[in-house]
């Protein structure tokens, strides 16, 4: 019966670890995309404000 317990532990903890790693990668991807979007938006705003300064 000892081997069955080890198989069960490895199987269920493997699923839990896999899910945790998947969530961690997903959050890293979302944070990176939001940072890139914010940087692009700030660059666009900075470019439009510079263009507005040239007109004055």
N, CA, C and O atoms as a Tinker XYZ file with bonds, in Angstrom:
   224  protein
     1  N      0.815000   -1.214000    0.000000    73     2
     2  CA     0.000000    0.000000    0.000000    64     1     3
     3  C      0.852000    1.269000    0.000000    63     2     4     5
     4  O      0.345000    2.339000   -0.335000    81     3
     5  N      2.106000    1.180000    0.358000    73     3     6
     6  CA     2.967000    2.357000    0.412000    64     5     7
     7  C      3.176000    2.994000   -0.948000    63     6     8     9
     8  O      3.227000    4.219000   -1.062000    81     7
     9  N      3.297000    2.170000   -1.984000    73     7    10
    10  CA     3.525000    2.704000   -3.333000    64     9    11
    11  C      2.317000    3.470000   -3.838000    63    10    12    13
    12  O      2.470000    4.475000   -4.531000    81    11
    13  N      1.130000    3.018000   -3.506000    73    11    14
    14  CA    -0.078000    3.698000   -3.949000    64    13    15
    15  C     -0.159000    5.099000   -3.326000    63    14    16    17
    16  O     -0.587000    6.049000   -3.981000    81    15
    17  N      0.245000    5.218000   -2.087000    73    15    18
    18  CA     0.234000    6.528000   -1.428000    64    17    19
    19  C      1.201000    7.487000   -2.120000    63    18    20    21
    20  O      0.870000    8.655000   -2.325000    81    19
    21  N      2.381000    7.012000   -2.476000    73    19    22
    22  CA     3.339000    7.866000   -3.164000    64    21    23
    23  C      2.828000    8.291000   -4.539000    63    22    24    25
    24  O      2.990000    9.441000   -4.948000    81    23
    25  N      2.215000    7.354000   -5.236000    73    23    26
    26  CA     1.660000    7.683000   -6.555000    64    25    27
    27  C      0.573000    8.740000   -6.411000    63    26    28    29
    28  O      0.508000    9.682000   -7.201000    81    27
    29  N     -0.269000    8.585000   -5.415000    73    27    30
    30  CA    -1.334000    9.559000   -5.186000    64    29    31
    31  C     -0.762000   10.928000   -4.829000    63    30    32    33
    32  O     -1.215000   11.947000   -5.351000    81    31
    33  N      0.231000   10.954000   -3.942000    73    31    34
    34  CA     0.842000   12.225000   -3.559000    64    33    35
    35  C      1.482000   12.923000   -4.763000    63    34    36    37
    36  O      1.275000   14.117000   -4.982000    81    35
    37  N      2.246000   12.178000   -5.521000    73    35    38
    38  CA     2.919000   12.767000   -6.683000    64    37    39
    39  C      1.893000   13.263000   -7.698000    63    38    40    41
    40  O      2.050000   14.345000   -8.263000    81    39
    41  N      0.864000   12.490000   -7.924000    73    39    42
    42  CA    -0.142000   12.859000   -8.916000    64    41    43
    43  C     -0.882000   14.128000   -8.502000    63    42    44    45
    44  O     -0.964000   15.074000   -9.286000    81    43
    45  N     -1.415000   14.163000   -7.299000    73    43    46
    46  CA    -2.213000   15.322000   -6.897000    64    45    47
    47  C     -1.369000   16.560000   -6.633000    63    46    48    49
    48  O     -1.788000   17.668000   -6.968000    81    47
    49  N     -0.190000   16.400000   -6.040000    73    47    50
    50  CA     0.662000   17.560000   -5.857000    64    49    51
    51  C      1.226000   18.036000   -7.194000    63    50    52    53
    52  O      1.477000   19.227000   -7.377000    81    51
    53  N      1.421000   17.116000   -8.115000    73    51    54
    54  CA     1.857000   17.516000   -9.459000    64    53    55
    55  C      0.817000   18.371000  -10.146000    63    54    56    57
    56  O      1.151000   19.359000  -10.798000    81    55
    57  N     -0.454000   17.994000  -10.002000    73    55    58
    58  CA    -1.533000   18.802000  -10.571000    64    57    59
    59  C     -1.567000   20.187000   -9.915000    63    58    60    61
    60  O     -1.698000   21.204000  -10.596000    81    59
    61  N     -1.447000   20.209000   -8.595000    73    59    62
    62  CA    -1.486000   21.490000   -7.877000    64    61    63
    63  C     -0.305000   22.376000   -8.274000    63    62    64    65
    64  O     -0.476000   23.575000   -8.491000    81    63
    65  N      0.877000   21.797000   -8.367000    73    63    66
    66  CA     2.055000   22.584000   -8.760000    64    65    67
    67  C      1.928000   23.060000  -10.211000    63    66    68    69
    68  O      2.284000   24.195000  -10.527000    81    67
    69  N      1.428000   22.205000  -11.076000    73    67    70
    70  CA     1.244000   22.602000  -12.469000    64    69    71
    71  C      0.268000   23.751000  -12.602000    63    70    72    73
    72  O      0.502000   24.683000  -13.372000    81    71
    73  N     -0.828000   23.693000  -11.857000    73    71    74
    74  CA    -1.811000   24.774000  -11.888000    64    73    75
    75  C     -1.208000   26.063000  -11.350000    63    74    76    77
    76  O     -1.444000   27.135000  -11.906000    81    75
    77  N     -0.436000   25.969000  -10.279000    73    75    78
    78  CA     0.203000   27.149000   -9.708000    64    77    79
    79  C      1.191000   27.790000  -10.660000    63    78    80    81
    80  O      1.227000   29.013000  -10.797000    81    79
    81  N      1.991000   26.967000  -11.319000    73    79    82
    82  CA     2.961000   27.495000  -12.281000    64    81    83
    83  C      2.246000   28.125000  -13.466000    63    82    84    85
    84  O      2.672000   29.169000  -13.959000    81    83
    85  N      1.169000   27.508000  -13.929000    73    83    86
    86  CA     0.391000   28.055000  -15.038000    64    85    87
    87  C     -0.176000   29.427000  -14.666000    63    86    88    89
    88  O     -0.113000   30.360000  -15.466000    81    87
    89  N     -0.729000   29.551000  -13.459000    73    87    90
    90  CA    -1.277000   30.831000  -13.014000    64    89    91
    91  C     -0.181000   31.887000  -12.901000    63    90    92    93
    92  O     -0.391000   33.043000  -13.268000    81    91
    93  N      0.980000   31.496000  -12.396000    73    91    94
    94  CA     2.097000   32.419000  -12.245000    64    93    95
    95  C      2.534000   32.952000  -13.607000    63    94    96    97
    96  O      2.753000   34.153000  -13.760000    81    95
    97  N      2.663000   32.066000  -14.601000    73    95    98
    98  CA     3.041000   32.499000  -15.940000    64    97    99
    99  C      1.974000   33.387000  -16.564000    63    98   100   101
   100  O      2.292000   34.360000  -17.248000    81    99
   101  N      0.722000   33.056000  -16.332000    73    99   102
   102  CA    -0.380000   33.850000  -16.875000    64   101   103
   103  C     -0.349000   35.271000  -16.305000    63   102   104   105
   104  O     -0.534000   36.242000  -17.039000    81   103
   105  N     -0.117000   35.389000  -14.999000    73   103   106
   106  CA    -0.075000   36.709000  -14.386000    64   105   107
   107  C      1.135000   37.504000  -14.865000    63   106   108   109
   108  O      1.026000   38.710000  -15.088000    81   107
   109  N      2.282000   36.854000  -15.028000    73   107   110
   110  CA     3.457000   37.548000  -15.547000    64   109   111
   111  C      3.188000   38.094000  -16.937000    63   110   112   113
   112  O      3.577000   39.217000  -17.256000    81   111
   113  N      2.514000   37.289000  -17.772000    73   111   114
   114  CA     2.192000   37.710000  -19.133000    64   113   115
   115  C      1.248000   38.910000  -19.112000    63   114   116   117
   116  O      1.445000   39.865000  -19.863000    81   115
   117  N      0.221000   38.868000  -18.255000    73   115   118
   118  CA    -0.743000   39.969000  -18.183000    64   117   119
   119  C     -0.101000   41.238000  -17.659000    63   118   120   121
   120  O     -0.395000   42.325000  -18.156000    81   119
   121  N      0.766000   41.125000  -16.669000    73   119   122
   122  CA     1.442000   42.303000  -16.125000    64   121   123
   123  C      2.356000   42.914000  -17.176000    63   122   124   125
   124  O      2.404000   44.135000  -17.326000    81   123
   125  N      3.080000   42.074000  -17.902000    73   123   126
   126  CA     3.967000   42.575000  -18.957000    64   125   127
   127  C      3.167000   43.291000  -20.032000    63   126   128   129
   128  O      3.578000   44.357000  -20.493000    81   127
   129  N      2.032000   42.730000  -20.443000    73   127   130
   130  CA     1.204000   43.367000  -21.470000    64   129   131
   131  C      0.639000   44.689000  -20.973000    63   130   132   133
   132  O      0.583000   45.657000  -21.731000    81   131
   133  N      0.221000   44.746000  -19.715000    73   131   134
   134  CA    -0.323000   46.005000  -19.201000    64   133   135
   135  C      0.762000   47.062000  -19.086000    63   134   136   137
   136  O      0.501000   48.239000  -19.331000    81   135
   137  N      1.983000   46.661000  -18.716000    73   135   138
   138  CA     3.092000   47.621000  -18.658000    64   137   139
   139  C      3.427000   48.146000  -20.048000    63   138   140   141
   140  O      3.668000   49.341000  -20.219000    81   139
   141  N      3.445000   47.255000  -21.047000    73   139   142
   142  CA     3.725000   47.687000  -22.418000    64   141   143
   143  C      2.646000   48.627000  -22.927000    63   142   144   145
   144  O      2.949000   49.614000  -23.596000    81   143
   145  N      1.388000   48.330000  -22.618000    73   143   146
   146  CA     0.285000   49.188000  -23.044000    64   145   147
   147  C      0.384000   50.555000  -22.372000    63   146   148   149
   148  O      0.161000   51.581000  -23.014000    81   147
   149  N      0.718000   50.571000  -21.081000    73   147   150
   150  CA     0.854000   51.843000  -20.368000    64   149   151
   151  C      2.015000   52.656000  -20.927000    63   150   152   153
   152  O      1.903000   53.871000  -21.093000    81   151
   153  N      3.140000   51.984000  -21.219000    73   151   154
   154  CA     4.290000   52.691000  -21.778000    64   153   155
   155  C      3.947000   53.266000  -23.153000    63   154   156   157
   156  O      4.338000   54.391000  -23.465000    81   155
   157  N      3.228000   52.515000  -23.967000    73   155   158
   158  CA     2.833000   53.007000  -25.284000    64   157   159
   159  C      1.879000   54.190000  -25.143000    63   158   160   161
   160  O      1.990000   55.171000  -25.878000    81   159
   161  N      0.945000   54.097000  -24.201000    73   159   162
   162  CA    -0.006000   55.180000  -23.985000    64   161   163
   163  C      0.719000   56.435000  -23.492000    63   162   164   165
   164  O      0.422000   57.542000  -23.941000    81   163
   165  N      1.674000   56.261000  -22.562000    73   163   166
   166  CA     2.421000   57.415000  -22.059000    64   165   167
   167  C      3.283000   58.035000  -23.159000    63   166   168   169
   168  O      3.415000   59.257000  -23.229000    81   167
   169  N      3.867000   57.201000  -24.015000    73   167   170
   170  CA     4.674000   57.725000  -25.120000    64   169   171
   171  C      3.793000   58.485000  -26.098000    63   170   172   173
   172  O      4.194000   59.523000  -26.624000    81   171
   173  N      2.596000   57.973000  -26.342000    73   171   174
   174  CA     1.670000   58.656000  -27.241000    64   173   175
   175  C      1.233000   59.990000  -26.651000    63   174   176   177
   176  O      1.155000   60.992000  -27.362000    81   175
   177  N      0.947000   60.003000  -25.345000    73   175   178
   178  CA     0.543000   61.250000  -24.685000    64   177   179
   179  C      1.690000   62.246000  -24.683000    63   178   180   181
   180  O      1.477000   63.442000  -24.883000    81   179
   181  N      2.903000   61.759000  -24.457000    73   179   182
   182  CA     4.061000   62.652000  -24.464000    64   181   183
   183  C      4.283000   63.211000  -25.861000    63   182   184   185
   184  O      4.634000   64.381000  -26.017000    81   183
   185  N      4.079000   62.383000  -26.871000    73   183   186
   186  CA     4.231000   62.856000  -28.251000    64   185   187
   187  C      3.169000   63.872000  -28.620000    63   186   188   189
   188  O      3.458000   64.850000  -29.309000    81   187
   189  N      1.936000   63.652000  -28.169000    73   187   190
   190  CA     0.878000   64.596000  -28.507000    64   189   191
   191  C      1.043000   65.898000  -27.723000    63   190   192   193
   192  O      0.699000   66.968000  -28.225000    81   191
   193  N      1.558000   65.817000  -26.513000    73   191   194
   194  CA     1.758000   67.059000  -25.742000    64   193   195
   195  C      2.925000   67.844000  -26.321000    63   194   196   197
   196  O      2.909000   69.075000  -26.291000    81   195
   197  N      3.951000   67.151000  -26.856000    73   195   198
   198  CA     5.044000   67.848000  -27.499000    64   197   199
   199  C      4.561000   68.543000  -28.777000    63   198   200   201
   200  O      4.995000   69.653000  -29.085000    81   199
   201  N      3.680000   67.898000  -29.503000    73   199   202
   202  CA     3.130000   68.487000  -30.717000    64   201   203
   203  C      2.292000   69.708000  -30.358000    63   202   204   205
   204  O      2.292000   70.695000  -31.093000    81   203
   205  N      1.598000   69.653000  -29.268000    73   203   206
   206  CA     0.792000   70.793000  -28.823000    64   205   207
   207  C      1.659000   71.960000  -28.396000    63   206   208   209
   208  O      1.270000   73.117000  -28.557000    81   207
   209  N      2.833000   71.667000  -27.853000    73   207   210
   210  CA     3.743000   72.738000  -27.442000    64   209   211
   211  C      4.334000   73.452000  -28.645000    63   210   212   213
   212  O      4.611000   74.650000  -28.582000    81   211
   213  N      4.529000   72.732000  -29.735000    73   211   214
   214  CA     5.096000   73.345000  -30.931000    64   213   215
   215  C      4.130000   74.339000  -31.560000    63   214   216   217
   216  O      4.565000   75.299000  -32.197000    81   215
   217  N      2.856000   74.132000  -31.397000    73   215   218
   218  CA     1.843000   75.011000  -31.998000    64   217   219
   219  C      1.729000   76.338000  -31.264000    63   218   220   221
   220  O      1.280000   77.329000  -31.841000    81   219
   221  N      2.127000   76.367000  -30.005000    73   219   222
   222  CA     1.994000   77.603000  -29.218000    64   221   223
   223  C      3.082000   78.558000  -29.474000    63   222   224
   224  O      3.105000   79.640000  -28.887000    81   223
